[in-house]
């Protein structure tokens, strides 16, 4: 298991694009997330979103997006400026199973506090068929908030984590 304190999260940099373009996902995960290369242009163009690169040492091994505004609100029953959505966590399949995703989700609160000072909580959506991701988020301290209809992909859990629990 990887040390959670050693997992750097950095705002996405163009220098990360080549590694993120080479990121591979297991086929079973492809319907639950997106490849970073497909997300980066829209995240970079959205002033309410922040792409976050996940590093293992000096290697870029994953990516996710933190979003406020419209990209956050589309998952909520009503707009809520206190929340920040975590979207599209992807860890290279060659690096999975080492705790990298869990470490990144534990540290996402610090990045959210720095870039979204109005936020009081993080939330994310996980498909109820995606047991692997659910375990990652549970380990990172996310808890059930509500269930939403996921359309063609089926029901989804919306999980939440308060930012206050991180303050020391």
mmCIF file of C-alpha atoms in Angstrom:
data_model
loop_
_atom_site.group_PDB
_atom_site.id
_atom_site.type_symbol
_atom_site.label_atom_id
_atom_site.label_comp_id
_atom_site.label_asym_id
_atom_site.label_seq_id
_atom_site.Cartn_x
_atom_site.Cartn_y
_atom_site.Cartn_z
ATOM 1 C CA UNK A 1 0.000 0.000 0.000
ATOM 2 C CA UNK A 2 1.269 3.430 -0.892
ATOM 3 C CA UNK A 3 1.859 6.075 1.799
ATOM 4 C CA UNK A 4 -0.998 8.568 1.509
ATOM 5 C CA UNK A 5 1.243 11.454 2.543
ATOM 6 C CA UNK A 6 3.599 10.788 -0.381
ATOM 7 C CA UNK A 7 0.972 11.096 -3.131
ATOM 8 C CA UNK A 8 1.386 14.494 -4.765
ATOM 9 C CA UNK A 9 -1.638 16.102 -6.385
ATOM 10 C CA UNK A 10 -0.870 18.980 -8.719
ATOM 11 C CA UNK A 11 -3.058 21.216 -10.802
ATOM 12 C CA UNK A 12 -2.840 19.838 -14.332
ATOM 13 C CA UNK A 13 0.105 21.120 -16.357
ATOM 14 C CA UNK A 14 0.518 20.768 -20.133
ATOM 15 C CA UNK A 15 3.715 18.797 -19.414
ATOM 16 C CA UNK A 16 1.450 16.042 -17.976
ATOM 17 C CA UNK A 17 -0.533 15.594 -21.202
ATOM 18 C CA UNK A 18 1.684 12.919 -22.795
ATOM 19 C CA UNK A 19 1.569 10.673 -19.723
ATOM 20 C CA UNK A 20 -2.166 11.205 -19.283
ATOM 21 C CA UNK A 21 -2.766 10.454 -22.967
ATOM 22 C CA UNK A 22 -0.994 7.129 -22.481
ATOM 23 C CA UNK A 23 -3.050 6.247 -19.390
ATOM 24 C CA UNK A 24 -4.779 2.882 -19.725
ATOM 25 C CA UNK A 25 -7.998 1.760 -18.063
ATOM 26 C CA UNK A 26 -9.218 -1.797 -17.579
ATOM 27 C CA UNK A 27 -12.078 -2.459 -20.034
ATOM 28 C CA UNK A 28 -14.510 -2.947 -17.115
ATOM 29 C CA UNK A 29 -13.886 0.657 -15.953
ATOM 30 C CA UNK A 30 -14.309 2.375 -19.309
ATOM 31 C CA UNK A 31 -18.085 2.781 -18.924
ATOM 32 C CA UNK A 32 -17.685 4.404 -15.482
ATOM 33 C CA UNK A 33 -15.090 7.117 -16.111
ATOM 34 C CA UNK A 34 -13.373 8.969 -18.948
ATOM 35 C CA UNK A 35 -9.878 9.094 -20.299
ATOM 36 C CA UNK A 36 -8.023 12.216 -19.147
ATOM 37 C CA UNK A 37 -7.082 13.232 -22.691
ATOM 38 C CA UNK A 38 -10.803 13.480 -23.467
ATOM 39 C CA UNK A 39 -11.485 15.673 -20.412
ATOM 40 C CA UNK A 40 -8.512 18.010 -20.322
ATOM 41 C CA UNK A 41 -9.579 20.479 -23.048
ATOM 42 C CA UNK A 42 -13.011 21.108 -21.491
ATOM 43 C CA UNK A 43 -11.620 21.278 -17.945
ATOM 44 C CA UNK A 44 -8.959 23.774 -19.018
ATOM 45 C CA UNK A 45 -11.584 25.926 -20.778
ATOM 46 C CA UNK A 46 -13.972 25.953 -17.788
ATOM 47 C CA UNK A 47 -13.106 28.627 -15.187
ATOM 48 C CA UNK A 48 -15.170 26.670 -12.626
ATOM 49 C CA UNK A 49 -13.138 23.464 -13.057
ATOM 50 C CA UNK A 50 -9.641 22.397 -12.100
ATOM 51 C CA UNK A 51 -7.900 19.398 -13.623
ATOM 52 C CA UNK A 52 -5.757 17.594 -11.065
ATOM 53 C CA UNK A 53 -2.860 15.301 -11.946
ATOM 54 C CA UNK A 54 -1.932 12.449 -9.634
ATOM 55 C CA UNK A 55 1.743 11.631 -9.339
ATOM 56 C CA UNK A 56 3.500 8.568 -8.011
ATOM 57 C CA UNK A 57 6.985 9.893 -7.388
ATOM 58 C CA UNK A 58 7.706 11.795 -10.596
ATOM 59 C CA UNK A 59 5.366 9.693 -12.744
ATOM 60 C CA UNK A 60 1.954 11.072 -13.709
ATOM 61 C CA UNK A 61 -0.382 8.116 -13.098
ATOM 62 C CA UNK A 62 -3.869 9.593 -12.827
ATOM 63 C CA UNK A 63 -6.226 12.496 -13.162
ATOM 64 C CA UNK A 64 -9.529 13.881 -11.924
ATOM 65 C CA UNK A 65 -11.477 17.114 -12.184
ATOM 66 C CA UNK A 66 -12.760 19.319 -9.366
ATOM 67 C CA UNK A 67 -15.782 21.350 -10.473
ATOM 68 C CA UNK A 68 -18.038 24.098 -9.232
ATOM 69 C CA UNK A 69 -20.672 25.895 -11.321
ATOM 70 C CA UNK A 70 -22.655 24.077 -13.989
ATOM 71 C CA UNK A 71 -20.451 20.952 -13.963
ATOM 72 C CA UNK A 72 -21.145 20.588 -10.231
ATOM 73 C CA UNK A 73 -24.801 21.526 -10.301
ATOM 74 C CA UNK A 74 -25.802 18.974 -12.944
ATOM 75 C CA UNK A 75 -25.382 16.249 -10.301
ATOM 76 C CA UNK A 76 -27.353 18.017 -7.554
ATOM 77 C CA UNK A 77 -31.095 18.425 -7.008
ATOM 78 C CA UNK A 78 -30.477 22.203 -6.697
ATOM 79 C CA UNK A 79 -27.377 24.394 -7.195
ATOM 80 C CA UNK A 80 -25.167 24.559 -4.117
ATOM 81 C CA UNK A 81 -22.093 26.836 -4.097
ATOM 82 C CA UNK A 82 -20.826 25.107 -0.933
ATOM 83 C CA UNK A 83 -20.081 21.898 -2.841
ATOM 84 C CA UNK A 84 -17.288 20.847 -5.171
ATOM 85 C CA UNK A 85 -17.750 17.843 -7.441
ATOM 86 C CA UNK A 86 -15.005 15.322 -8.028
ATOM 87 C CA UNK A 87 -15.376 14.029 -11.558
ATOM 88 C CA UNK A 88 -13.813 11.274 -13.626
ATOM 89 C CA UNK A 89 -11.118 9.809 -11.386
ATOM 90 C CA UNK A 90 -8.817 7.718 -13.563
ATOM 91 C CA UNK A 91 -5.765 5.789 -12.395
ATOM 92 C CA UNK A 92 -3.578 4.017 -14.927
ATOM 93 C CA UNK A 93 -4.395 0.316 -14.769
ATOM 94 C CA UNK A 94 -0.703 -0.534 -14.385
ATOM 95 C CA UNK A 95 -0.760 1.402 -11.078
ATOM 96 C CA UNK A 96 -4.095 0.250 -9.667
ATOM 97 C CA UNK A 97 -4.323 -1.801 -6.490
ATOM 98 C CA UNK A 98 -1.617 0.152 -4.677
ATOM 99 C CA UNK A 99 -3.819 2.680 -2.876
ATOM 100 C CA UNK A 100 -3.132 5.566 -5.252
ATOM 101 C CA UNK A 101 -6.818 6.325 -5.881
ATOM 102 C CA UNK A 102 -7.629 6.236 -2.186
ATOM 103 C CA UNK A 103 -4.675 8.485 -1.345
ATOM 104 C CA UNK A 104 -5.689 10.956 -4.049
ATOM 105 C CA UNK A 105 -9.277 11.079 -2.821
ATOM 106 C CA UNK A 106 -8.100 11.622 0.754
ATOM 107 C CA UNK A 107 -5.942 14.553 -0.369
ATOM 108 C CA UNK A 108 -8.519 16.057 -2.756
ATOM 109 C CA UNK A 109 -9.971 18.063 0.140
ATOM 110 C CA UNK A 110 -6.772 20.085 0.508
ATOM 111 C CA UNK A 111 -6.695 20.912 -3.211
ATOM 112 C CA UNK A 112 -10.384 21.865 -3.093
ATOM 113 C CA UNK A 113 -9.822 24.182 -0.121
ATOM 114 C CA UNK A 114 -6.972 25.938 -1.942
ATOM 115 C CA UNK A 115 -8.813 26.451 -5.222
ATOM 116 C CA UNK A 116 -12.445 26.682 -4.075
ATOM 117 C CA UNK A 117 -12.338 28.572 -0.761
ATOM 118 C CA UNK A 118 -16.149 28.792 -0.568
ATOM 119 C CA UNK A 119 -16.483 25.006 -0.472
ATOM 120 C CA UNK A 120 -17.541 23.163 2.660
ATOM 121 C CA UNK A 121 -17.859 19.693 1.143
ATOM 122 C CA UNK A 122 -16.772 17.462 -1.708
ATOM 123 C CA UNK A 123 -19.073 15.052 -3.457
ATOM 124 C CA UNK A 124 -18.901 12.549 -6.261
ATOM 125 C CA UNK A 125 -21.142 10.198 -8.168
ATOM 126 C CA UNK A 126 -20.410 6.486 -8.489
ATOM 127 C CA UNK A 127 -22.396 3.924 -10.438
ATOM 128 C CA UNK A 128 -23.893 1.242 -8.219
ATOM 129 C CA UNK A 129 -22.331 -1.418 -10.472
ATOM 130 C CA UNK A 130 -18.838 -0.033 -9.806
ATOM 131 C CA UNK A 131 -17.983 -1.850 -6.572
ATOM 132 C CA UNK A 132 -14.234 -1.228 -6.974
ATOM 133 C CA UNK A 133 -14.652 2.563 -7.051
ATOM 134 C CA UNK A 134 -17.108 2.441 -4.176
ATOM 135 C CA UNK A 135 -14.481 0.745 -1.980
ATOM 136 C CA UNK A 136 -11.936 3.428 -2.878
ATOM 137 C CA UNK A 137 -14.313 6.231 -1.932
ATOM 138 C CA UNK A 138 -15.418 4.505 1.281
ATOM 139 C CA UNK A 139 -11.779 4.159 2.365
ATOM 140 C CA UNK A 140 -11.233 7.845 1.602
ATOM 141 C CA UNK A 141 -14.026 8.862 3.990
ATOM 142 C CA UNK A 142 -16.915 9.508 1.600
ATOM 143 C CA UNK A 143 -20.373 8.520 2.847
ATOM 144 C CA UNK A 144 -23.795 8.029 1.256
ATOM 145 C CA UNK A 145 -25.668 11.237 0.584
ATOM 146 C CA UNK A 146 -28.427 10.272 -1.859
ATOM 147 C CA UNK A 147 -29.173 8.065 -4.876
ATOM 148 C CA UNK A 148 -29.774 9.451 -8.346
ATOM 149 C CA UNK A 149 -31.043 7.849 -11.528
ATOM 150 C CA UNK A 150 -28.050 7.368 -13.770
ATOM 151 C CA UNK A 151 -30.067 6.982 -16.949
ATOM 152 C CA UNK A 152 -28.733 4.373 -19.347
ATOM 153 C CA UNK A 153 -25.953 3.364 -16.940
ATOM 154 C CA UNK A 154 -28.266 2.670 -13.991
ATOM 155 C CA UNK A 155 -28.620 4.104 -10.488
ATOM 156 C CA UNK A 156 -25.761 6.019 -8.922
ATOM 157 C CA UNK A 157 -24.731 6.774 -5.375
ATOM 158 C CA UNK A 158 -23.890 10.366 -4.603
ATOM 159 C CA UNK A 159 -21.251 10.325 -1.882
ATOM 160 C CA UNK A 160 -20.157 13.264 0.245
ATOM 161 C CA UNK A 161 -17.222 14.226 2.431
ATOM 162 C CA UNK A 162 -17.159 17.321 4.615
ATOM 163 C CA UNK A 163 -14.063 19.483 4.268
ATOM 164 C CA UNK A 164 -14.081 20.357 7.991
ATOM 165 C CA UNK A 165 -13.088 16.799 8.891
ATOM 166 C CA UNK A 166 -9.753 17.492 7.228
ATOM 167 C CA UNK A 167 -8.798 20.597 9.223
ATOM 168 C CA UNK A 168 -6.119 20.152 11.826
#
